[in-house]
Short mmCIF file of C-alpha atoms in Angstrom, two decimals:
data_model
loop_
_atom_site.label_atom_id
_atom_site.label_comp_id
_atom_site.label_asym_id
_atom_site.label_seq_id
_atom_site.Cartn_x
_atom_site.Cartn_y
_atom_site.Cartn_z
CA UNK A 233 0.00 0.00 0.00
CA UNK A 234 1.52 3.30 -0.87
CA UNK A 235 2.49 4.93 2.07
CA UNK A 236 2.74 2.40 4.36
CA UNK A 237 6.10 1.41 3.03
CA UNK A 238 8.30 3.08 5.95
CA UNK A 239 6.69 0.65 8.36
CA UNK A 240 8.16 -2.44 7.41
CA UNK A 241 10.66 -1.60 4.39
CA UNK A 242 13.91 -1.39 7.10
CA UNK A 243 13.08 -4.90 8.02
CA UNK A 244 14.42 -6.44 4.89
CA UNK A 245 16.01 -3.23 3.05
CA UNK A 246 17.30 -0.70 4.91
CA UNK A 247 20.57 -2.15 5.06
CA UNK A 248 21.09 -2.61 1.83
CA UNK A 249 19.14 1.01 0.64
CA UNK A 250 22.10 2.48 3.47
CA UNK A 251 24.46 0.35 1.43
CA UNK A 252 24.00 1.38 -1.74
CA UNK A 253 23.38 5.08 -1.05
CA UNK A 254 26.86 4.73 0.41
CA UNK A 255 27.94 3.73 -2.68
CA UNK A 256 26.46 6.39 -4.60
CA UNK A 257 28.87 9.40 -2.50
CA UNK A 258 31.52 7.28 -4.31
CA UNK A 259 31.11 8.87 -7.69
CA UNK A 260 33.12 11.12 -9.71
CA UNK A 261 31.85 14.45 -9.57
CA UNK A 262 32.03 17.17 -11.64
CA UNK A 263 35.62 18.57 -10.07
CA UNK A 264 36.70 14.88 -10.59
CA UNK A 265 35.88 15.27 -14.28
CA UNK A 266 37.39 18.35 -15.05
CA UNK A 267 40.93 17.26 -13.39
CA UNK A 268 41.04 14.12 -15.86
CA UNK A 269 39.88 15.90 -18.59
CA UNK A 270 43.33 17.75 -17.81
CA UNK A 271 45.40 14.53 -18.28
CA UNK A 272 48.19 14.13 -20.28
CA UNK A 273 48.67 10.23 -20.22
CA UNK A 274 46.58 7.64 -19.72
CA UNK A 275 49.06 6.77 -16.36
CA UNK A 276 47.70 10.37 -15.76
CA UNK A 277 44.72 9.04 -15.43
CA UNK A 278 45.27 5.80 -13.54
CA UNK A 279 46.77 8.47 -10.93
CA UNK A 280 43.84 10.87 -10.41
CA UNK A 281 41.61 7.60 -9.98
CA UNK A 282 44.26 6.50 -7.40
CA UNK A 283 42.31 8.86 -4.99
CA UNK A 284 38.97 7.59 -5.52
CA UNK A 285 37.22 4.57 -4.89
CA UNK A 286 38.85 3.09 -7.93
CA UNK A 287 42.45 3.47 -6.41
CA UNK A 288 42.48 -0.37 -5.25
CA UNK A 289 41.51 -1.85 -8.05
CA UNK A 290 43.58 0.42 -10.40
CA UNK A 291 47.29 0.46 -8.12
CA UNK A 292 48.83 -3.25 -9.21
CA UNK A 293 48.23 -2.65 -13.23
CA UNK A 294 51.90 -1.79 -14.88
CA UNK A 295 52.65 0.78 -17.34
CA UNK A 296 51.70 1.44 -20.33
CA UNK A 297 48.21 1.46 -19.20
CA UNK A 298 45.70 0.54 -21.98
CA UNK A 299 41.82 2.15 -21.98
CA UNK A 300 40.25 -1.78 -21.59
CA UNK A 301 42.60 -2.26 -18.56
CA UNK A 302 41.04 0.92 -17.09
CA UNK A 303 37.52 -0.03 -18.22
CA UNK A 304 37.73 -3.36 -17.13
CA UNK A 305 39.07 -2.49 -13.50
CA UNK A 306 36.22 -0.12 -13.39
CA UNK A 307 33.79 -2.68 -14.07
CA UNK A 308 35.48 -4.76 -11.59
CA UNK A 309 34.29 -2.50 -8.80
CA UNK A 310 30.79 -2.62 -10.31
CA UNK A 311 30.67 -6.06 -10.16
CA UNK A 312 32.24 -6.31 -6.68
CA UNK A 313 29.54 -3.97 -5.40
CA UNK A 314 26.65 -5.99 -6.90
CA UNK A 315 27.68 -9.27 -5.83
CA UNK A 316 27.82 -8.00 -2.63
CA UNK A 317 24.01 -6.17 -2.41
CA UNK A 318 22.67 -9.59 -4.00
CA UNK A 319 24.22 -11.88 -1.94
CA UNK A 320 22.64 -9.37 1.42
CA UNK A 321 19.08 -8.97 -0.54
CA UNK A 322 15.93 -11.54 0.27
CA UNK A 323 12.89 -11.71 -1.33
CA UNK A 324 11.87 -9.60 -3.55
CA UNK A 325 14.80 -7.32 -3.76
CA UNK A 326 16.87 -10.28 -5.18
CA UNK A 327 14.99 -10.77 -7.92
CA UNK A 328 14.66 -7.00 -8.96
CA UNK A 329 18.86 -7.33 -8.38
CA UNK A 330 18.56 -10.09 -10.79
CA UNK A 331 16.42 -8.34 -13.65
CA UNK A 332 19.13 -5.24 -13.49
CA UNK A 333 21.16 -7.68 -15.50
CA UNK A 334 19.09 -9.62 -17.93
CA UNK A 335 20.17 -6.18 -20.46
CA UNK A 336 23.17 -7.25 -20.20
CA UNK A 337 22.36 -11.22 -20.57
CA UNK A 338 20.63 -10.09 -23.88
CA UNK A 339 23.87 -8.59 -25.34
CA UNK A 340 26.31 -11.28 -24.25
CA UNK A 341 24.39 -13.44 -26.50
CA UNK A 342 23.88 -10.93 -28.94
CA UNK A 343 27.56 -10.23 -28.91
CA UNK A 344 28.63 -14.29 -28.99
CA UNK A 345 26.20 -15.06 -31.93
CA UNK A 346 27.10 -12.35 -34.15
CA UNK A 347 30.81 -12.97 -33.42
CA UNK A 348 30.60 -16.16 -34.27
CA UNK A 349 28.59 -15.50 -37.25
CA UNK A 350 31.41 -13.66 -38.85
CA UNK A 351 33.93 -16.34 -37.32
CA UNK A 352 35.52 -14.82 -34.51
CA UNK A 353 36.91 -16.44 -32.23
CA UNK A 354 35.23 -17.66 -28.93
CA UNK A 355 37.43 -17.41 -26.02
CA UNK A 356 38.01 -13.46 -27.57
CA UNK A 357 34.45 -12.68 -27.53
CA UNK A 358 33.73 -13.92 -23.87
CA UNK A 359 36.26 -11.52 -22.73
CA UNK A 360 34.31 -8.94 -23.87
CA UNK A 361 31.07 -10.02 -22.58
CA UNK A 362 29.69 -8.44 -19.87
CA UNK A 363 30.78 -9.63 -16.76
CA UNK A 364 27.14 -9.02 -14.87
CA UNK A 365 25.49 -10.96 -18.04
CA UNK A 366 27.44 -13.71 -17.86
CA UNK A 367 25.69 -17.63 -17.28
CA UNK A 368 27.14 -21.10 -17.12
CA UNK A 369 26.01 -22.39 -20.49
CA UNK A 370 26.82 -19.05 -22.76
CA UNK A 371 29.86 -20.27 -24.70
CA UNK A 372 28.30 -23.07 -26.06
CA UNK A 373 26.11 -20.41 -27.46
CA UNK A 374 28.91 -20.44 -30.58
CA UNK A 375 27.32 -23.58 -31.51
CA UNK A 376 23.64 -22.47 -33.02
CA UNK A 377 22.95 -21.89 -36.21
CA UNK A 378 19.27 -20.97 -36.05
CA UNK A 379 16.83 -19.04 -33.70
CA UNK A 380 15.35 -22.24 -32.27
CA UNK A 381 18.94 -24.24 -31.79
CA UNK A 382 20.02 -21.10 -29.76
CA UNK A 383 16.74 -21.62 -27.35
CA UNK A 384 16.52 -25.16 -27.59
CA UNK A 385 20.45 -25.92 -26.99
CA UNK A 386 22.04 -22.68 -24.63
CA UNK A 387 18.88 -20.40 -23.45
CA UNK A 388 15.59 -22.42 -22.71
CA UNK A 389 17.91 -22.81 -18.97
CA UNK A 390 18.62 -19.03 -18.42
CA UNK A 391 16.23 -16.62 -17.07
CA UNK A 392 16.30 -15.51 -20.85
CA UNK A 393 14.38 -18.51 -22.08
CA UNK A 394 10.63 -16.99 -21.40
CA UNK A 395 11.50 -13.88 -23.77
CA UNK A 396 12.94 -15.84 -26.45
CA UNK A 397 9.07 -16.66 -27.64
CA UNK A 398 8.47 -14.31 -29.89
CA UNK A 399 11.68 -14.99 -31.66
CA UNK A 400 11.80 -18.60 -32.44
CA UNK A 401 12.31 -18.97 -35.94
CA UNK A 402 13.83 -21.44 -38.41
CA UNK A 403 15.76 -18.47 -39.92
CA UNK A 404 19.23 -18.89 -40.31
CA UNK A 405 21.03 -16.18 -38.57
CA UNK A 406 22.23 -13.08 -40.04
CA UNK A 407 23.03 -9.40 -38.84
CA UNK A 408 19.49 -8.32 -39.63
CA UNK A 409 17.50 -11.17 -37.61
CA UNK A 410 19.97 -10.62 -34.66
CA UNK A 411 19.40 -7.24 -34.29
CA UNK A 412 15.51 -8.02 -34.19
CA UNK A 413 16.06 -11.00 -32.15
CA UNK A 414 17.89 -8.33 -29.62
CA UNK A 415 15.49 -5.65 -30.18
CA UNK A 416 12.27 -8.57 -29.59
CA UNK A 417 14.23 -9.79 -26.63
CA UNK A 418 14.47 -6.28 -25.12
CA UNK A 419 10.67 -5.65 -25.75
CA UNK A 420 9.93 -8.93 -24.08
CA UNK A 421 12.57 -7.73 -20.84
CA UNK A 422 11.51 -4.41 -20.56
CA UNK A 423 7.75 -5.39 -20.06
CA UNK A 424 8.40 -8.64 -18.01
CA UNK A 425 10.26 -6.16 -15.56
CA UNK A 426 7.70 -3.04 -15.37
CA UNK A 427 4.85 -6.20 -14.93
CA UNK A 428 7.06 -6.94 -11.72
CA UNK A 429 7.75 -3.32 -10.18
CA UNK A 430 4.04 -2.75 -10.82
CA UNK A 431 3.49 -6.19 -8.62
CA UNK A 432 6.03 -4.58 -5.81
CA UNK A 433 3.78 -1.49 -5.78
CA UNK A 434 4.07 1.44 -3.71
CA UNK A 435 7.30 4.09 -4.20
CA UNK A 436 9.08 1.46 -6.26
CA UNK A 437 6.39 0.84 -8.75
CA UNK A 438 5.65 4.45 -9.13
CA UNK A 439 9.64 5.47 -10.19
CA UNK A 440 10.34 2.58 -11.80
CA UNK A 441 7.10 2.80 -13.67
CA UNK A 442 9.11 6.45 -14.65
CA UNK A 443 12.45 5.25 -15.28
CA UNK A 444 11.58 2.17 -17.48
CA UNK A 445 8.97 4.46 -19.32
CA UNK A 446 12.03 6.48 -20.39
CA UNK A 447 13.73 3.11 -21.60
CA UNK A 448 11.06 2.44 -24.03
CA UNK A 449 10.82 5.61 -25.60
CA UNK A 450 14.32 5.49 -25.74
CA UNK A 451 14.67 2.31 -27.67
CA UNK A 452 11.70 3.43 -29.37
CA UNK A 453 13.40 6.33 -30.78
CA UNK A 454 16.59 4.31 -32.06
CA UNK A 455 14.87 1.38 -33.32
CA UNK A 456 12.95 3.94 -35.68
CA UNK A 457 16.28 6.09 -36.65
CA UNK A 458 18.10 2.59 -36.93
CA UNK A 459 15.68 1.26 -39.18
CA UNK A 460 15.18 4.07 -41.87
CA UNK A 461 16.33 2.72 -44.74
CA UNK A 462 16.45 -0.51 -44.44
CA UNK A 463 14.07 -3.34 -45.62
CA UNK A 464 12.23 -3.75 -41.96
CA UNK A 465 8.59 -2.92 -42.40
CA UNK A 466 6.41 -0.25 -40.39
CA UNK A 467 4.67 -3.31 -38.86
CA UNK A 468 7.97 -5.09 -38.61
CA UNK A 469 8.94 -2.05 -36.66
CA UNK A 470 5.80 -1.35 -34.56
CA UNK A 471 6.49 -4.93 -33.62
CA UNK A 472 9.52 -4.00 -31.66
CA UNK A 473 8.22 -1.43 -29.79
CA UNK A 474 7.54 -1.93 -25.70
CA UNK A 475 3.70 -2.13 -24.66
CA UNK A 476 4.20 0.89 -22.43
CA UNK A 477 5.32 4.57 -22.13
CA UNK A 478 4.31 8.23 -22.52
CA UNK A 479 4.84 7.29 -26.52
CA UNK A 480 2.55 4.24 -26.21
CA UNK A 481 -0.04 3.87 -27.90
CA UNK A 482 -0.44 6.54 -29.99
CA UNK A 483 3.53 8.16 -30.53
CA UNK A 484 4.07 4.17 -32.12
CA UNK A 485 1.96 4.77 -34.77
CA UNK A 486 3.56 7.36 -35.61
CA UNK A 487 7.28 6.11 -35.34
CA UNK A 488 6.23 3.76 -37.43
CA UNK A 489 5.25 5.82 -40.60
CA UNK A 490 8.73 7.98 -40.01
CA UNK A 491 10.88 8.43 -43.35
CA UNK A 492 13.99 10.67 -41.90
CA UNK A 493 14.94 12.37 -38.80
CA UNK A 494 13.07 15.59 -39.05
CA UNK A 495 9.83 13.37 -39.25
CA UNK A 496 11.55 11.51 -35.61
CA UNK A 497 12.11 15.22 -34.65
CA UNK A 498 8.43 15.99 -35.57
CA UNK A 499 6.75 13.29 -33.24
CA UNK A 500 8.76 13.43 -30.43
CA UNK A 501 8.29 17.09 -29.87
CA UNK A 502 4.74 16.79 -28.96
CA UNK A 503 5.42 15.17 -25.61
CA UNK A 504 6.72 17.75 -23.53
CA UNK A 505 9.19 16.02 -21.77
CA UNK A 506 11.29 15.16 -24.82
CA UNK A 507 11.03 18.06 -26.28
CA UNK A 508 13.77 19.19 -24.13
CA UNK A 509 15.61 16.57 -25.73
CA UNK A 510 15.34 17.22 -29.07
CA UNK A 511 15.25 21.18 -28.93
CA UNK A 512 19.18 20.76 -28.00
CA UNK A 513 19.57 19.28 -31.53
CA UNK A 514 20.14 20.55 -35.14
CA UNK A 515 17.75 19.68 -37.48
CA UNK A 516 19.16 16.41 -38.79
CA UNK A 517 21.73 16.03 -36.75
CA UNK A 518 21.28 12.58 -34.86
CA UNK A 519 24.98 12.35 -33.23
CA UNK A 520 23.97 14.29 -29.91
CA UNK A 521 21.16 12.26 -29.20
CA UNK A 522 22.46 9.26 -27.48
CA UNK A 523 23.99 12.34 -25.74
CA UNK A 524 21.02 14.28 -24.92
CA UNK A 525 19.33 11.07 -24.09
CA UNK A 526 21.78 9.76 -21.47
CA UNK A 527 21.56 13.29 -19.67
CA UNK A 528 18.18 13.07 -19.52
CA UNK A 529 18.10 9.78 -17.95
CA UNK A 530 20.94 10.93 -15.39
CA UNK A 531 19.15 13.63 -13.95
CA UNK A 532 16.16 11.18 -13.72
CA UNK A 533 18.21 8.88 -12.23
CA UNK A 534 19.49 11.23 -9.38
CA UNK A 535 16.07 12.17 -8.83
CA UNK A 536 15.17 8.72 -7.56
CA UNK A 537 17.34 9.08 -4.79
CA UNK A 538 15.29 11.78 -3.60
CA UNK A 539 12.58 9.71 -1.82
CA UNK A 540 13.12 6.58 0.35
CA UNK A 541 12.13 3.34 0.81
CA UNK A 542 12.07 1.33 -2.29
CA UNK A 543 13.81 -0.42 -4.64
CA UNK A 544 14.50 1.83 -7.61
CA UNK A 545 17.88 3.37 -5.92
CA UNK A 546 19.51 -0.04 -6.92
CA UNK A 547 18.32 0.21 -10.72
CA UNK A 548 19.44 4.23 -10.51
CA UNK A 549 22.85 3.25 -9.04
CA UNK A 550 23.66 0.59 -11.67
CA UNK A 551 22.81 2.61 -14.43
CA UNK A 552 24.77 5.56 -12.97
CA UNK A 553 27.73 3.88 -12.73
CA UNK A 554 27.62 2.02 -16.11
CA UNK A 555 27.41 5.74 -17.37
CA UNK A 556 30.52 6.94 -15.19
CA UNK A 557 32.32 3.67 -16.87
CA UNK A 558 31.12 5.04 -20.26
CA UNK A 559 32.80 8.46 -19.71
CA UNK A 560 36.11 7.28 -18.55
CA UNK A 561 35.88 4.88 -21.55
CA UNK A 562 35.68 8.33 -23.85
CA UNK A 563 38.33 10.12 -21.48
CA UNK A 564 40.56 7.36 -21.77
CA UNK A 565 40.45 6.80 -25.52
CA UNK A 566 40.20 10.74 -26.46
CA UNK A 567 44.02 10.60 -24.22
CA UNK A 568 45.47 7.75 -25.81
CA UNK A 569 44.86 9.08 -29.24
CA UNK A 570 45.30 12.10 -28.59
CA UNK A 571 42.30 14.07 -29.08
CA UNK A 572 41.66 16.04 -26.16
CA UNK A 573 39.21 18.73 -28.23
CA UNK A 574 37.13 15.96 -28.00
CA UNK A 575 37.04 14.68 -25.07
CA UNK A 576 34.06 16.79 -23.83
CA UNK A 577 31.73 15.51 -26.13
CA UNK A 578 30.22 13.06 -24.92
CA UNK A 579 31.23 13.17 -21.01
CA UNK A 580 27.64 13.21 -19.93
CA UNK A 581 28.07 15.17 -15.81
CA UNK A 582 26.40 12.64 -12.85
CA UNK A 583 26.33 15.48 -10.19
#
């Protein structure tokens, strides 16, 4: 009941919800930025981090430095942290721990199967999985040639295996039918997970229901840009969009009749709160956007931490430090090839 949540939520959560807002005063901020925006060297780099929380897991790695060492140490951290909330959380919080990471499920095995379709080699593609997607069975994924062998062989044992429905096809697989069998997958994800935060109720349901709003409209949006062009239909496309958010029912239909950018453009700026969005942009200029889009969701992001008791601080801290990763990714690789006029543009600001 909403409301009532304070009377029973530190039973079960408040440790954790202490936890992990602990672990949100860890971020860069905006001072940390602009000192590694001044580096010179990528062992510049490793040296400003030295004084943050990324120091330990950053001080044994030799020179030269390289930007995956620094990404993957990063990630380290991430992964440390989660492991530790999941194995503290109990029901239900452990299973909203576990659907933070069935994205990244969905693009380890998007990532092995199109590898392998253009014969790359295994053991190189599960280093660059995802280490919070990972699952027992996933390298045998290199073995399916088809849509239903994937599910049938690797998938119908991972928490994957009810989403894989509306994708099981006789197809063979190429680039096109992976990225609808990603995009379908996603759909199938998204919705599973809002079904469950609605189920939780109360503060959770209510910012989640917010936050995974944004994600479908989102993916909306780049499945339409994505697709102009090519030979996917409008009702190939409406297909892939989620059953939810502010652009559901009525912004789908028309996504789906789009032709260029300026007709994206068009649509989206009828809903106020993407206007915003777009009004930053050129007209047909679609570079910024992943930009404009990841700010948007930042500040909506910090926002959640602004009430208490429920469960959507976990989601917001996960996401916000997958986004720190992703700008000292773009810090790191502007330094190492030397192009520090760059390195601004797409550093999206947490705090």
């Amino acid at each position: 009941m909403y409301g009532f949540e304070a009377m029973t939520f530190n039973i079960h959560g408040g440790y954790l919800e202490a936890i992990v807002r602990g672990y949100r005063s860890g971020l860069l901020n905006a001072a940390d930025y602009n000192n590694l925006c001044q580096c010179e060297t990528l062992d510049d780099i490793k040296m400003h981090l030295s004084a943050t929380e990324y120091g330990p897991y950053l001080q044994n790695e030799p020179s030269p430095l390289h930007t995956t060492t620094i990404v993957e140490k990063c990630t380290l951290k991430l992964v440390d942290e989660y492991k530790h909330m999941l194995t503290q959380a109990t029901e239900p919080l452990s299973t909203f721990l576990e659907y933070c990471t069935y994205g990244h499920m969905i693009d380890n095995v998007v990532l092995i199967v199109t590898g392998t379709l253009h014969e790359r080699d295994v053991q190189e593609l599960l280093e660059k999985c995802h280490p919070l997607g990972m699952f027992d069975s996933i390298a045998t994924l290199a073995v399916a040639q088809n849509m239903r062998e994937l599910y049938r062989l690797v998938l119908v044992d991972t928490p994957l295996a009810p989403y894989f429905s509306e994708c099981i096809t006789s197809e063979d697989l190429d680039d096109m039918n992976i990225e609808i069998m990603r995009n379908t997958l996603y759909k199938a994800y998204l919705e599973d997970f809002y079904r469950f935060c609605q189920k939780l109720g109360g503060a959770t349901a209510e910012i989640m229901s917010d936050l995974l709003a944004f994600e479908a409209d989102r993916r909306a949006v780049n499945i339409t840009i994505n697709s102009i062009g090519t030979e996917l239909t409008r009702d190939d496309r409406r297909k892939l969009y989620s059953n939810f958010g502010l652009l559901y029912p009525y912004g789908h239909e028309e996504l789906a009749i789009c032709e260029d950018l300026d007709q994206v453009r068009g649509v989206m700026e009828k809903y106020p709160p993407y206007q915003s969005i777009f009004s930053k942009l050129s007209y047909g200029e679609s570079q910024m956007l992943d930009k404009a889009f990841y700010e948007e969701e930042v500040k909506r992001l910090c926002l959640s931490y602004e009430q208490q008791f429920h469960y959507a601080v976990f989601f917001a801290y996960i996401r916000l430090r997958e986004q720190e990763i992703r700008n000292l990714m773009w810090i790191s690789e502007c330094v190492a090839q030397n192009q520090k006029s760059r390195v601004h543009d797409s550093v999206v600001f947490i705090f």
